[in-house]
mmCIF file of C-alpha atoms in Angstrom:
data_model
loop_
_atom_site.group_PDB
_atom_site.id
_atom_site.type_symbol
_atom_site.label_atom_id
_atom_site.label_comp_id
_atom_site.label_asym_id
_atom_site.label_seq_id
_atom_site.Cartn_x
_atom_site.Cartn_y
_atom_site.Cartn_z
ATOM 1 C CA MET O 1 0.000 0.000 0.000
ATOM 2 C CA ILE O 2 1.252 3.459 -0.894
ATOM 3 C CA PRO O 3 2.266 5.580 2.133
ATOM 4 C CA GLU O 4 0.105 8.659 2.721
ATOM 5 C CA PRO O 5 2.856 11.267 2.155
ATOM 6 C CA ALA O 6 3.541 9.750 -1.290
ATOM 7 C CA LEU O 7 -0.171 9.683 -2.035
ATOM 8 C CA ARG O 8 -0.435 13.353 -1.115
ATOM 9 C CA ARG O 9 2.346 14.276 -3.537
ATOM 10 C CA LEU O 10 0.739 12.538 -6.516
ATOM 11 C CA PRO O 11 -1.863 15.327 -7.067
ATOM 12 C CA TRP O 12 1.044 17.805 -7.373
ATOM 13 C CA TYR O 13 2.543 15.714 -10.159
ATOM 14 C CA LEU O 14 -0.868 15.424 -11.789
ATOM 15 C CA ALA O 15 -1.372 19.194 -11.746
ATOM 16 C CA TYR O 16 2.055 19.799 -13.274
ATOM 17 C CA VAL O 17 1.650 17.093 -15.900
ATOM 18 C CA GLY O 18 -1.704 18.630 -16.875
ATOM 19 C CA ILE O 19 0.037 21.934 -17.537
ATOM 20 C CA LEU O 20 2.665 20.181 -19.675
ATOM 21 C CA ARG O 21 -0.045 18.387 -21.657
ATOM 22 C CA GLU O 22 -1.761 21.708 -22.393
ATOM 23 C CA ARG O 23 1.594 23.000 -23.657
ATOM 24 C CA ASN O 24 1.828 19.920 -25.895
ATOM 25 C CA VAL O 25 4.934 18.632 -24.133
ATOM 26 C CA GLU O 26 5.346 14.925 -24.862
ATOM 27 C CA TYR O 27 7.811 13.634 -22.287
ATOM 28 C CA VAL O 28 8.819 14.633 -18.790
ATOM 29 C CA SER O 29 11.602 13.310 -16.570
ATOM 30 C CA SER O 30 11.575 13.090 -12.789
ATOM 31 C CA THR O 31 14.439 15.618 -12.827
ATOM 32 C CA GLN O 32 12.185 18.142 -14.572
ATOM 33 C CA ILE O 33 9.293 17.506 -12.192
ATOM 34 C CA SER O 34 11.787 17.824 -9.358
ATOM 35 C CA ARG O 35 13.022 21.218 -10.542
ATOM 36 C CA GLU O 36 9.489 22.537 -10.920
ATOM 37 C CA LEU O 37 7.941 21.190 -7.731
ATOM 38 C CA LYS O 38 10.989 21.199 -5.457
ATOM 39 C CA VAL O 39 10.628 17.552 -4.560
ATOM 40 C CA ASP O 40 13.694 15.308 -4.629
ATOM 41 C CA ALA O 41 13.956 13.510 -8.014
ATOM 42 C CA SER O 42 14.606 10.116 -6.437
ATOM 43 C CA GLN O 43 11.541 10.668 -4.259
ATOM 44 C CA ILE O 44 9.471 11.327 -7.361
ATOM 45 C CA ALA O 45 10.711 8.177 -9.080
ATOM 46 C CA LYS O 46 9.880 6.228 -5.930
ATOM 47 C CA ASP O 47 6.383 7.770 -5.667
ATOM 48 C CA LEU O 48 5.659 6.997 -9.312
ATOM 49 C CA SER O 49 6.841 3.405 -8.895
ATOM 50 C CA PHE O 50 3.467 2.708 -7.235
ATOM 51 C CA LEU O 51 1.826 3.411 -10.592
ATOM 52 C CA ASP O 52 1.699 1.009 -13.471
ATOM 53 C CA ILE O 53 3.989 3.139 -15.652
ATOM 54 C CA LYS O 54 7.628 3.021 -16.716
ATOM 55 C CA GLY O 55 9.777 5.978 -17.680
ATOM 56 C CA LYS O 56 12.184 5.656 -20.618
ATOM 57 C CA THR O 57 15.880 6.163 -20.011
ATOM 58 C CA ARG O 58 16.973 9.721 -20.870
ATOM 59 C CA ILE O 59 13.451 10.670 -22.077
ATOM 60 C CA GLY O 60 11.312 10.137 -19.026
ATOM 61 C CA TYR O 61 7.576 9.541 -18.793
ATOM 62 C CA GLU O 62 5.070 10.021 -21.580
ATOM 63 C CA VAL O 63 3.049 13.048 -20.445
ATOM 64 C CA ARG O 64 -0.418 11.910 -21.543
ATOM 65 C CA LEU O 65 0.058 8.409 -20.219
ATOM 66 C CA LEU O 66 1.406 9.670 -16.906
ATOM 67 C CA GLU O 67 -1.569 12.013 -16.529
ATOM 68 C CA HIS O 68 -3.960 9.174 -17.273
ATOM 69 C CA LYS O 69 -2.253 6.768 -14.866
ATOM 70 C CA LEU O 70 -2.165 9.367 -12.107
ATOM 71 C CA GLU O 71 -5.860 10.202 -12.488
ATOM 72 C CA GLU O 72 -6.715 6.546 -12.498
ATOM 73 C CA PHE O 73 -4.555 5.727 -9.488
ATOM 74 C CA LEU O 74 -5.921 8.689 -7.530
ATOM 75 C CA GLY O 75 -9.496 7.601 -8.153
ATOM 76 C CA PHE O 76 -10.407 10.744 -10.104
ATOM 77 C CA LYS O 77 -11.519 8.749 -13.154
ATOM 78 C CA ARG O 78 -14.643 7.258 -11.642
ATOM 79 C CA GLN O 79 -17.450 9.008 -9.769
ATOM 80 C CA HIS O 80 -17.971 8.433 -6.049
ATOM 81 C CA ARG O 81 -21.493 9.184 -4.841
ATOM 82 C CA ALA O 82 -21.623 11.559 -1.898
ATOM 83 C CA VAL O 83 -24.041 13.563 0.206
ATOM 84 C CA ILE O 84 -23.433 16.738 2.199
ATOM 85 C CA VAL O 85 -24.919 17.137 5.650
ATOM 86 C CA GLY O 86 -25.262 20.797 6.581
ATOM 87 C CA ALA O 87 -26.401 22.777 3.566
ATOM 88 C CA GLY O 88 -25.518 26.117 5.146
ATOM 89 C CA SER O 89 -22.658 28.395 4.183
ATOM 90 C CA LEU O 90 -19.713 25.992 3.698
ATOM 91 C CA GLY O 91 -21.933 23.031 2.729
ATOM 92 C CA GLY O 92 -23.882 25.075 0.220
ATOM 93 C CA ALA O 93 -20.575 26.362 -1.104
ATOM 94 C CA LEU O 94 -19.263 22.843 -1.680
ATOM 95 C CA MET O 95 -22.535 21.850 -3.350
ATOM 96 C CA GLN O 96 -21.877 24.455 -5.987
ATOM 97 C CA ASP O 97 -18.188 23.640 -6.487
ATOM 98 C CA SER O 98 -18.373 21.859 -9.807
ATOM 99 C CA GLY O 99 -14.610 21.292 -9.577
ATOM 100 C CA LEU O 100 -15.244 18.372 -7.237
ATOM 101 C CA THR O 101 -16.887 16.401 -10.052
ATOM 102 C CA ARG O 102 -13.661 16.603 -12.024
ATOM 103 C CA TYR O 103 -11.950 14.898 -9.112
ATOM 104 C CA GLY O 104 -14.421 12.049 -8.975
ATOM 105 C CA LEU O 105 -16.833 13.363 -6.369
ATOM 106 C CA GLU O 106 -20.470 13.327 -7.362
ATOM 107 C CA ILE O 107 -22.562 15.099 -4.746
ATOM 108 C CA VAL O 108 -26.122 13.879 -5.220
ATOM 109 C CA ALA O 109 -27.989 15.474 -2.310
ATOM 110 C CA GLY O 110 -27.769 17.647 0.769
ATOM 111 C CA PHE O 111 -29.319 17.333 4.233
ATOM 112 C CA ASP O 112 -30.165 20.015 6.731
ATOM 113 C CA ASN O 113 -32.108 20.176 9.962
ATOM 114 C CA ASP O 114 -33.343 23.660 9.101
ATOM 115 C CA ALA O 115 -36.986 23.009 8.180
ATOM 116 C CA ARG O 116 -36.894 25.947 5.765
ATOM 117 C CA LEU O 117 -34.168 24.273 3.663
ATOM 118 C CA ALA O 118 -35.524 20.720 3.694
ATOM 119 C CA GLY O 119 -37.570 19.977 0.603
ATOM 120 C CA THR O 120 -35.919 22.737 -1.458
ATOM 121 C CA ARG O 121 -33.196 22.435 -4.083
ATOM 122 C CA LYS O 122 -29.785 24.065 -3.815
ATOM 123 C CA HIS O 123 -27.614 24.471 -6.914
ATOM 124 C CA GLY O 124 -29.807 21.892 -8.593
ATOM 125 C CA LEU O 125 -29.463 19.310 -5.811
ATOM 126 C CA PRO O 126 -32.283 18.179 -3.521
ATOM 127 C CA VAL O 127 -32.002 19.080 0.171
ATOM 128 C CA TYR O 128 -33.655 16.625 2.598
ATOM 129 C CA ASP O 129 -34.378 16.810 6.295
ATOM 130 C CA SER O 130 -31.521 15.409 8.424
ATOM 131 C CA SER O 131 -33.911 12.910 9.986
ATOM 132 C CA GLU O 132 -33.905 11.093 6.638
ATOM 133 C CA ILE O 133 -30.130 10.518 6.440
ATOM 134 C CA VAL O 134 -30.127 6.776 7.187
ATOM 135 C CA GLU O 135 -32.863 5.715 4.771
ATOM 136 C CA ARG O 136 -31.914 8.092 1.964
ATOM 137 C CA CYS O 137 -28.232 7.085 2.054
ATOM 138 C CA ARG O 138 -29.188 3.417 1.920
ATOM 139 C CA GLU O 139 -31.624 4.004 -0.911
ATOM 140 C CA MET O 140 -29.172 6.109 -2.949
ATOM 141 C CA GLN O 141 -26.228 3.804 -2.127
ATOM 142 C CA ILE O 142 -24.027 6.638 -0.935
ATOM 143 C CA GLY O 143 -20.345 5.896 -0.358
ATOM 144 C CA ILE O 144 -19.149 9.207 1.055
ATOM 145 C CA GLY O 145 -20.709 11.512 3.634
ATOM 146 C CA ILE O 146 -19.468 15.098 3.842
ATOM 147 C CA ILE O 147 -20.044 16.835 7.172
ATOM 148 C CA THR O 148 -20.367 20.611 7.326
ATOM 149 C CA VAL O 149 -22.666 20.989 10.333
ATOM 150 C CA PRO O 150 -21.957 22.913 13.548
ATOM 151 C CA VAL O 151 -19.419 20.976 15.672
ATOM 152 C CA GLU O 152 -21.929 19.888 18.303
ATOM 153 C CA HIS O 153 -23.838 17.828 15.723
ATOM 154 C CA ALA O 154 -20.830 16.341 13.909
ATOM 155 C CA GLN O 155 -20.631 13.024 15.788
ATOM 156 C CA SER O 156 -24.355 12.221 15.667
ATOM 157 C CA VAL O 157 -24.445 13.046 11.943
ATOM 158 C CA ALA O 158 -21.448 10.757 11.371
ATOM 159 C CA ASP O 159 -23.183 7.949 13.272
ATOM 160 C CA ARG O 160 -26.266 8.250 11.083
ATOM 161 C CA LEU O 161 -24.255 8.392 7.859
ATOM 162 C CA ILE O 162 -22.445 5.213 8.869
ATOM 163 C CA GLU O 163 -25.760 3.562 9.750
ATOM 164 C CA GLY O 164 -26.848 4.586 6.252
ATOM 165 C CA GLY O 165 -23.925 2.638 4.829
ATOM 166 C CA VAL O 166 -21.299 5.236 3.900
ATOM 167 C CA LYS O 167 -17.729 3.921 3.718
ATOM 168 C CA ALA O 168 -16.002 7.262 4.204
ATOM 169 C CA ILE O 169 -16.608 10.481 6.100
ATOM 170 C CA TRP O 170 -15.150 13.788 4.935
ATOM 171 C CA ASN O 171 -15.224 15.939 8.039
ATOM 172 C CA PHE O 172 -15.004 19.699 7.504
ATOM 173 C CA THR O 173 -15.766 20.553 11.122
ATOM 174 C CA PRO O 174 -12.899 21.326 13.497
ATOM 175 C CA ILE O 175 -13.987 18.563 15.913
ATOM 176 C CA ARG O 176 -12.658 15.016 15.896
ATOM 177 C CA ILE O 177 -15.137 12.287 15.030
ATOM 178 C CA SER O 178 -14.995 8.642 16.165
ATOM 179 C CA THR O 179 -15.760 6.028 13.527
ATOM 180 C CA PRO O 180 -15.582 2.233 13.315
ATOM 181 C CA GLU O 181 -12.279 0.955 11.931
ATOM 182 C CA ASP O 182 -13.668 0.049 8.526
ATOM 183 C CA VAL O 183 -14.898 3.594 7.878
ATOM 184 C CA VAL O 184 -12.349 5.993 6.414
ATOM 185 C CA ILE O 185 -12.238 9.411 7.997
ATOM 186 C CA SER O 186 -10.681 12.413 6.320
ATOM 187 C CA ASN O 187 -10.405 15.690 8.219
ATOM 188 C CA THR O 188 -10.195 18.943 6.291
ATOM 189 C CA SER O 189 -10.214 21.654 8.854
ATOM 190 C CA ILE O 190 -9.790 24.749 6.756
ATOM 191 C CA TYR O 191 -9.901 26.869 9.885
ATOM 192 C CA ALA O 192 -6.867 25.087 11.301
ATOM 193 C CA HIS O 193 -5.009 26.164 8.154
ATOM 194 C CA LEU O 194 -6.017 29.737 8.891
ATOM 195 C CA ALA O 195 -4.651 29.491 12.422
ATOM 196 C CA VAL O 196 -1.288 28.242 11.166
ATOM 197 C CA MET O 197 -1.174 31.036 8.605
ATOM 198 C CA TYR O 198 -1.993 33.806 11.090
ATOM 199 C CA ASN O 199 0.515 32.466 13.567
ATOM 200 C CA ARG O 200 3.377 32.369 11.079
ATOM 201 C CA MET O 201 2.500 35.845 9.769
ATOM 202 C CA LYS O 202 3.156 37.329 13.197
ATOM 203 C CA GLY O 203 6.856 36.516 13.035
ATOM 204 C CA MET B 1 7.427 29.432 18.783
ATOM 205 C CA ILE B 2 4.717 26.818 18.936
ATOM 206 C CA PRO B 3 5.357 23.746 16.738
ATOM 207 C CA GLU B 4 2.923 23.284 13.871
ATOM 208 C CA PRO B 5 1.425 19.965 15.057
ATOM 209 C CA ALA B 6 0.518 21.596 18.385
ATOM 210 C CA LEU B 7 -0.908 24.617 16.577
ATOM 211 C CA ARG B 8 -3.047 22.310 14.462
ATOM 212 C CA ARG B 9 -4.488 20.627 17.534
ATOM 213 C CA LEU B 10 -5.569 23.883 19.203
ATOM 214 C CA PRO B 11 -8.644 24.342 16.940
ATOM 215 C CA TRP B 12 -9.855 20.893 18.092
ATOM 216 C CA TYR B 13 -9.673 22.034 21.706
ATOM 217 C CA LEU B 14 -11.425 25.267 20.778
ATOM 218 C CA ALA B 15 -14.271 23.411 19.064
ATOM 219 C CA TYR B 16 -14.734 21.117 22.069
ATOM 220 C CA VAL B 17 -14.543 23.949 24.594
ATOM 221 C CA GLY B 18 -17.192 25.809 22.594
ATOM 222 C CA ILE B 19 -19.532 22.853 22.959
ATOM 223 C CA LEU B 20 -18.899 22.749 26.720
ATOM 224 C CA ARG B 21 -19.589 26.466 27.026
ATOM 225 C CA GLU B 22 -22.921 26.030 25.250
ATOM 226 C CA ARG B 23 -23.757 23.310 27.771
ATOM 227 C CA ASN B 24 -22.874 25.753 30.571
ATOM 228 C CA VAL B 25 -19.963 23.629 31.784
ATOM 229 C CA GLU B 26 -17.619 25.783 33.872
ATOM 230 C CA TYR B 27 -14.388 23.816 34.110
ATOM 231 C CA VAL B 28 -12.620 21.244 31.991
ATOM 232 C CA SER B 29 -9.496 19.184 32.720
ATOM 233 C CA SER B 30 -6.974 17.983 30.166
ATOM 234 C CA THR B 31 -8.036 14.432 31.107
ATOM 235 C CA GLN B 32 -11.585 15.216 29.976
ATOM 236 C CA ILE B 33 -10.414 16.819 26.749
ATOM 237 C CA SER B 34 -8.168 13.812 26.260
ATOM 238 C CA ARG B 35 -11.046 11.361 26.623
ATOM 239 C CA GLU B 36 -13.216 13.279 24.185
ATOM 240 C CA LEU B 37 -10.631 14.045 21.497
ATOM 241 C CA LYS B 38 -8.379 10.994 21.849
ATOM 242 C CA VAL B 39 -5.263 13.080 22.327
ATOM 243 C CA ASP B 40 -2.842 12.203 25.116
ATOM 244 C CA ALA B 41 -3.600 14.293 28.250
ATOM 245 C CA SER B 42 0.027 15.243 28.807
ATOM 246 C CA GLN B 43 0.180 16.367 25.170
ATOM 247 C CA ILE B 44 -2.838 18.600 25.745
ATOM 248 C CA ALA B 45 -1.302 20.160 28.845
ATOM 249 C CA LYS B 46 1.882 20.764 26.852
ATOM 250 C CA ASP B 47 -0.005 22.292 23.911
ATOM 251 C CA LEU B 48 -1.959 24.596 26.211
ATOM 252 C CA SER B 49 1.234 25.693 27.968
ATOM 253 C CA PHE B 50 1.865 27.941 24.948
ATOM 254 C CA LEU B 51 -1.207 29.935 25.944
ATOM 255 C CA ASP B 52 -1.314 32.485 28.716
ATOM 256 C CA ILE B 53 -3.608 30.365 30.906
ATOM 257 C CA LYS B 54 -3.199 28.177 33.977
ATOM 258 C CA GLY B 55 -5.404 25.239 34.957
ATOM 259 C CA LYS B 56 -6.353 24.757 38.612
ATOM 260 C CA THR B 57 -5.299 21.541 40.333
ATOM 261 C CA ARG B 58 -8.094 18.978 40.335
ATOM 262 C CA ILE B 59 -10.542 21.408 38.618
ATOM 263 C CA GLY B 60 -8.833 22.159 35.343
ATOM 264 C CA TYR B 61 -9.276 25.134 33.044
ATOM 265 C CA GLU B 62 -12.070 27.667 33.212
ATOM 266 C CA VAL B 63 -14.100 26.947 30.054
ATOM 267 C CA ARG B 64 -14.936 30.532 29.021
ATOM 268 C CA LEU B 65 -11.417 31.763 29.671
ATOM 269 C CA LEU B 66 -9.865 28.848 27.784
ATOM 270 C CA GLU B 67 -12.140 29.487 24.806
ATOM 271 C CA HIS B 68 -11.198 33.164 24.828
ATOM 272 C CA LYS B 69 -7.467 32.467 25.124
ATOM 273 C CA LEU B 70 -7.580 29.878 22.342
ATOM 274 C CA GLU B 71 -9.446 32.201 19.979
ATOM 275 C CA GLU B 72 -7.030 34.982 20.752
ATOM 276 C CA PHE B 73 -3.947 32.805 20.331
ATOM 277 C CA LEU B 74 -5.219 31.351 17.070
ATOM 278 C CA GLY B 75 -5.817 34.808 15.629
ATOM 279 C CA PHE B 76 -9.567 34.317 15.278
ATOM 280 C CA LYS B 77 -10.356 37.394 17.379
ATOM 281 C CA ARG B 78 -9.157 39.972 14.890
ATOM 282 C CA GLN B 79 -10.022 40.315 11.217
ATOM 283 C CA HIS B 80 -7.385 39.685 8.525
ATOM 284 C CA ARG B 81 -8.133 41.357 5.214
ATOM 285 C CA ALA B 82 -8.038 39.000 2.249
ATOM 286 C CA VAL B 83 -8.825 38.824 -1.460
ATOM 287 C CA ILE B 84 -9.708 35.798 -3.571
ATOM 288 C CA VAL B 85 -8.222 35.406 -7.022
ATOM 289 C CA GLY B 86 -10.389 33.176 -9.175
ATOM 290 C CA ALA B 87 -14.040 33.942 -8.522
ATOM 291 C CA GLY B 88 -15.229 30.760 -10.248
ATOM 292 C CA SER B 89 -16.693 27.725 -8.604
ATOM 293 C CA LEU B 90 -14.456 27.149 -5.568
ATOM 294 C CA GLY B 91 -13.526 30.841 -5.218
ATOM 295 C CA GLY B 92 -17.121 31.965 -5.454
ATOM 296 C CA ALA B 93 -18.001 29.287 -2.930
ATOM 297 C CA LEU B 94 -15.438 30.602 -0.450
ATOM 298 C CA MET B 95 -16.665 34.158 -1.009
ATOM 299 C CA GLN B 96 -20.041 33.119 0.291
ATOM 300 C CA ASP B 97 -18.767 31.096 3.260
ATOM 301 C CA SER B 98 -19.624 33.475 6.072
ATOM 302 C CA GLY B 99 -18.041 30.980 8.481
ATOM 303 C CA LEU B 100 -14.601 32.314 7.524
ATOM 304 C CA THR B 101 -15.416 35.677 9.125
ATOM 305 C CA ARG B 102 -15.925 33.923 12.449
ATOM 306 C CA TYR B 103 -12.372 32.644 12.128
ATOM 307 C CA GLY B 104 -10.891 36.051 11.485
ATOM 308 C CA LEU B 105 -10.858 36.089 7.707
ATOM 309 C CA GLU B 106 -12.447 39.112 6.107
ATOM 310 C CA ILE B 107 -12.655 38.638 2.348
ATOM 311 C CA VAL B 108 -13.041 42.116 0.858
ATOM 312 C CA ALA B 109 -12.872 41.485 -2.894
ATOM 313 C CA GLY B 110 -12.442 38.946 -5.635
ATOM 314 C CA PHE B 111 -10.458 38.996 -8.892
ATOM 315 C CA ASP B 112 -11.067 37.133 -12.097
ATOM 316 C CA ASN B 113 -9.691 37.282 -15.614
ATOM 317 C CA ASP B 114 -13.090 36.445 -17.052
ATOM 318 C CA ALA B 115 -14.216 39.780 -18.491
ATOM 319 C CA ARG B 116 -17.847 38.856 -17.812
ATOM 320 C CA LEU B 117 -17.191 38.626 -14.050
ATOM 321 C CA ALA B 118 -14.946 41.687 -13.674
ATOM 322 C CA GLY B 119 -16.926 44.720 -12.561
ATOM 323 C CA THR B 120 -19.769 42.654 -11.082
ATOM 324 C CA ARG B 121 -20.467 41.800 -7.454
ATOM 325 C CA LYS B 122 -20.553 38.280 -6.074
ATOM 326 C CA HIS B 123 -22.203 37.589 -2.723
ATOM 327 C CA GLY B 124 -22.006 41.306 -2.006
ATOM 328 C CA LEU B 125 -18.270 41.564 -2.790
ATOM 329 C CA PRO B 126 -16.772 43.446 -5.750
ATOM 330 C CA VAL B 127 -15.032 41.390 -8.432
ATOM 331 C CA TYR B 128 -12.172 43.135 -10.253
ATOM 332 C CA ASP B 129 -10.166 42.219 -13.312
ATOM 333 C CA SER B 130 -7.033 40.213 -12.479
ATOM 334 C CA SER B 131 -4.880 42.853 -14.155
ATOM 335 C CA GLU B 132 -5.669 45.117 -11.181
ATOM 336 C CA ILE B 133 -4.339 42.780 -8.471
ATOM 337 C CA VAL B 134 -1.158 44.699 -7.645
ATOM 338 C CA GLU B 135 -2.644 48.181 -7.319
ATOM 339 C CA ARG B 136 -5.904 47.115 -5.631
ATOM 340 C CA CYS B 137 -4.092 44.999 -3.027
ATOM 341 C CA ARG B 138 -1.770 47.890 -2.209
ATOM 342 C CA GLU B 139 -4.663 50.319 -2.011
ATOM 343 C CA MET B 140 -6.811 48.060 0.188
ATOM 344 C CA GLN B 141 -3.814 46.958 2.281
ATOM 345 C CA ILE B 142 -4.507 43.273 1.840
ATOM 346 C CA GLY B 143 -2.598 40.845 4.050
ATOM 347 C CA ILE B 144 -3.785 37.520 2.630
ATOM 348 C CA GLY B 145 -4.251 36.373 -0.952
ATOM 349 C CA ILE B 146 -6.388 33.303 -1.603
ATOM 350 C CA ILE B 147 -5.704 31.503 -4.868
ATOM 351 C CA THR B 148 -8.443 29.461 -6.532
ATOM 352 C CA VAL B 149 -7.445 29.827 -10.193
ATOM 353 C CA PRO B 150 -6.625 27.024 -12.642
ATOM 354 C CA VAL B 151 -3.185 25.552 -11.804
ATOM 355 C CA GLU B 152 -1.415 27.055 -14.801
ATOM 356 C CA HIS B 153 -2.065 30.583 -13.497
ATOM 357 C CA ALA B 154 -1.313 29.924 -9.818
ATOM 358 C CA GLN B 155 2.343 31.050 -9.812
ATOM 359 C CA SER B 156 1.824 34.265 -11.770
ATOM 360 C CA VAL B 157 -1.131 35.196 -9.583
ATOM 361 C CA ALA B 158 0.980 34.565 -6.479
ATOM 362 C CA ASP B 159 3.745 36.782 -7.877
ATOM 363 C CA ARG B 160 1.289 39.640 -8.407
ATOM 364 C CA LEU B 161 -0.290 39.254 -4.977
ATOM 365 C CA ILE B 162 3.147 39.442 -3.394
ATOM 366 C CA GLU B 163 3.999 42.500 -5.477
ATOM 367 C CA GLY B 164 0.739 43.926 -4.132
ATOM 368 C CA GLY B 165 2.068 43.467 -0.611
ATOM 369 C CA VAL B 166 0.322 40.382 0.749
ATOM 370 C CA LYS B 167 2.121 38.636 3.588
ATOM 371 C CA ALA B 168 0.476 35.253 3.150
ATOM 372 C CA ILE B 169 -0.832 33.111 0.320
ATOM 373 C CA TRP B 170 -3.567 30.555 0.846
ATOM 374 C CA ASN B 171 -3.180 28.214 -2.098
ATOM 375 C CA PHE B 172 -6.191 26.060 -2.945
ATOM 376 C CA THR B 173 -4.731 24.798 -6.218
ATOM 377 C CA PRO B 174 -3.021 21.409 -6.318
ATOM 378 C CA ILE B 175 0.210 22.950 -7.670
ATOM 379 C CA ARG B 176 3.138 24.066 -5.545
ATOM 380 C CA ILE B 177 3.904 27.781 -5.527
ATOM 381 C CA SER B 178 7.305 29.401 -4.907
ATOM 382 C CA THR B 179 7.334 32.434 -2.634
ATOM 383 C CA PRO B 180 10.007 34.604 -1.013
ATOM 384 C CA GLU B 181 10.957 33.450 2.480
ATOM 385 C CA ASP B 182 9.086 36.228 4.268
ATOM 386 C CA VAL B 183 5.774 35.273 2.656
ATOM 387 C CA VAL B 184 3.804 32.548 4.396
ATOM 388 C CA ILE B 185 2.345 29.889 2.148
ATOM 389 C CA SER B 186 -0.473 27.617 3.214
ATOM 390 C CA ASN B 187 -1.577 24.803 0.911
ATOM 391 C CA THR B 188 -5.082 23.444 1.212
ATOM 392 C CA SER B 189 -5.448 20.950 -1.539
ATOM 393 C CA ILE B 190 -8.902 19.585 -0.938
ATOM 394 C CA TYR B 191 -8.507 17.302 -3.932
ATOM 395 C CA ALA B 192 -5.496 15.620 -2.348
ATOM 396 C CA HIS B 193 -7.747 14.788 0.596
ATOM 397 C CA LEU B 194 -10.147 13.163 -1.834
ATOM 398 C CA ALA B 195 -7.363 11.039 -3.306
ATOM 399 C CA VAL B 196 -6.340 9.787 0.122
ATOM 400 C CA MET B 197 -9.954 8.986 0.946
ATOM 401 C CA TYR B 198 -10.612 7.073 -2.278
ATOM 402 C CA ASN B 199 -7.388 5.132 -1.922
ATOM 403 C CA ARG B 200 -8.113 3.998 1.615
ATOM 404 C CA MET B 201 -11.701 3.085 0.720
ATOM 405 C CA LYS B 202 -10.433 0.513 -1.750
ATOM 406 C CA GLY B 203 -9.012 -1.680 0.980
#
């Protein structure tokens, strides 16, 4: 299994390779990627060894093939069905981010416990009452639950998503959530990033 | 200076302490926080030692005071002026996320190189043409530049933001950006999080 730090670097390579493809560049070596992204060239070769691709001596990797293999390996080539719980400011924002589709995330519905939102549509997607999470997720065969509710509701929402059969939770709240071992949890606390930024700016 | 891992844990404590305050709990010990957040209690005490607050033996920390000190330390108490470059799907989404204000981020304008967007308002904020980044940032005394443009424009946008005087770049693109040493760079690649999630779900 690929180690997480390597996995996190692959999207950098993908982004760079996409730029090269748009410029009609045909081949790229790990040395070139290294120069551009400031990652050690041997590290890059090692990271890419997890993919089913071989570079040619002195020429490097075929740009289009590398892009394809990276997208495939990263799971961006197929759609993963997801719901968002908490259709307020951040949740609503994510529902309208069409960029997510390009990275394999298909958001099919939102949930909210605000009675005024339930039953409406937001950016073309239906918004249901949060009390319907379990049955709706089962019915729609949802794999990923995205949580953008206030922190105090995060754990109970996660519990219901898991009861509804989701295999992964993408937690945007700044609170930690407990999940069974077979459920993947990914924390994206954008506010923690802000804190780090402010703190370093002081210096 | 506080190490980054410690800094990243502080928002968890803040979120939990906020819940306790809403429940009218008056004191909390690091053992309690530890149980709830699954962080070692001695680690918590160490992390909180960077704050100007003392826990009382056997009682712990005063909840309201701890919340206040955490918010203050994390920089959430004062507003940091920011602009967003790339007022498309993710950028537009962030412009409407009012939650950011609560964490000290005041987005005052957006930029886009789409002539149809420039000159309009989005979620109440003015959108300017990207050619005006340098002068507008200087004029508005912007401290933080948020980048949500396509990857191929990320570096040139960063260069202009820095010329405009920003002290920190919040990069939402999956490409790495080079900045002078005195400019803070924070990478939030939400798509990399997706890749990690998909990959682990396979197993």
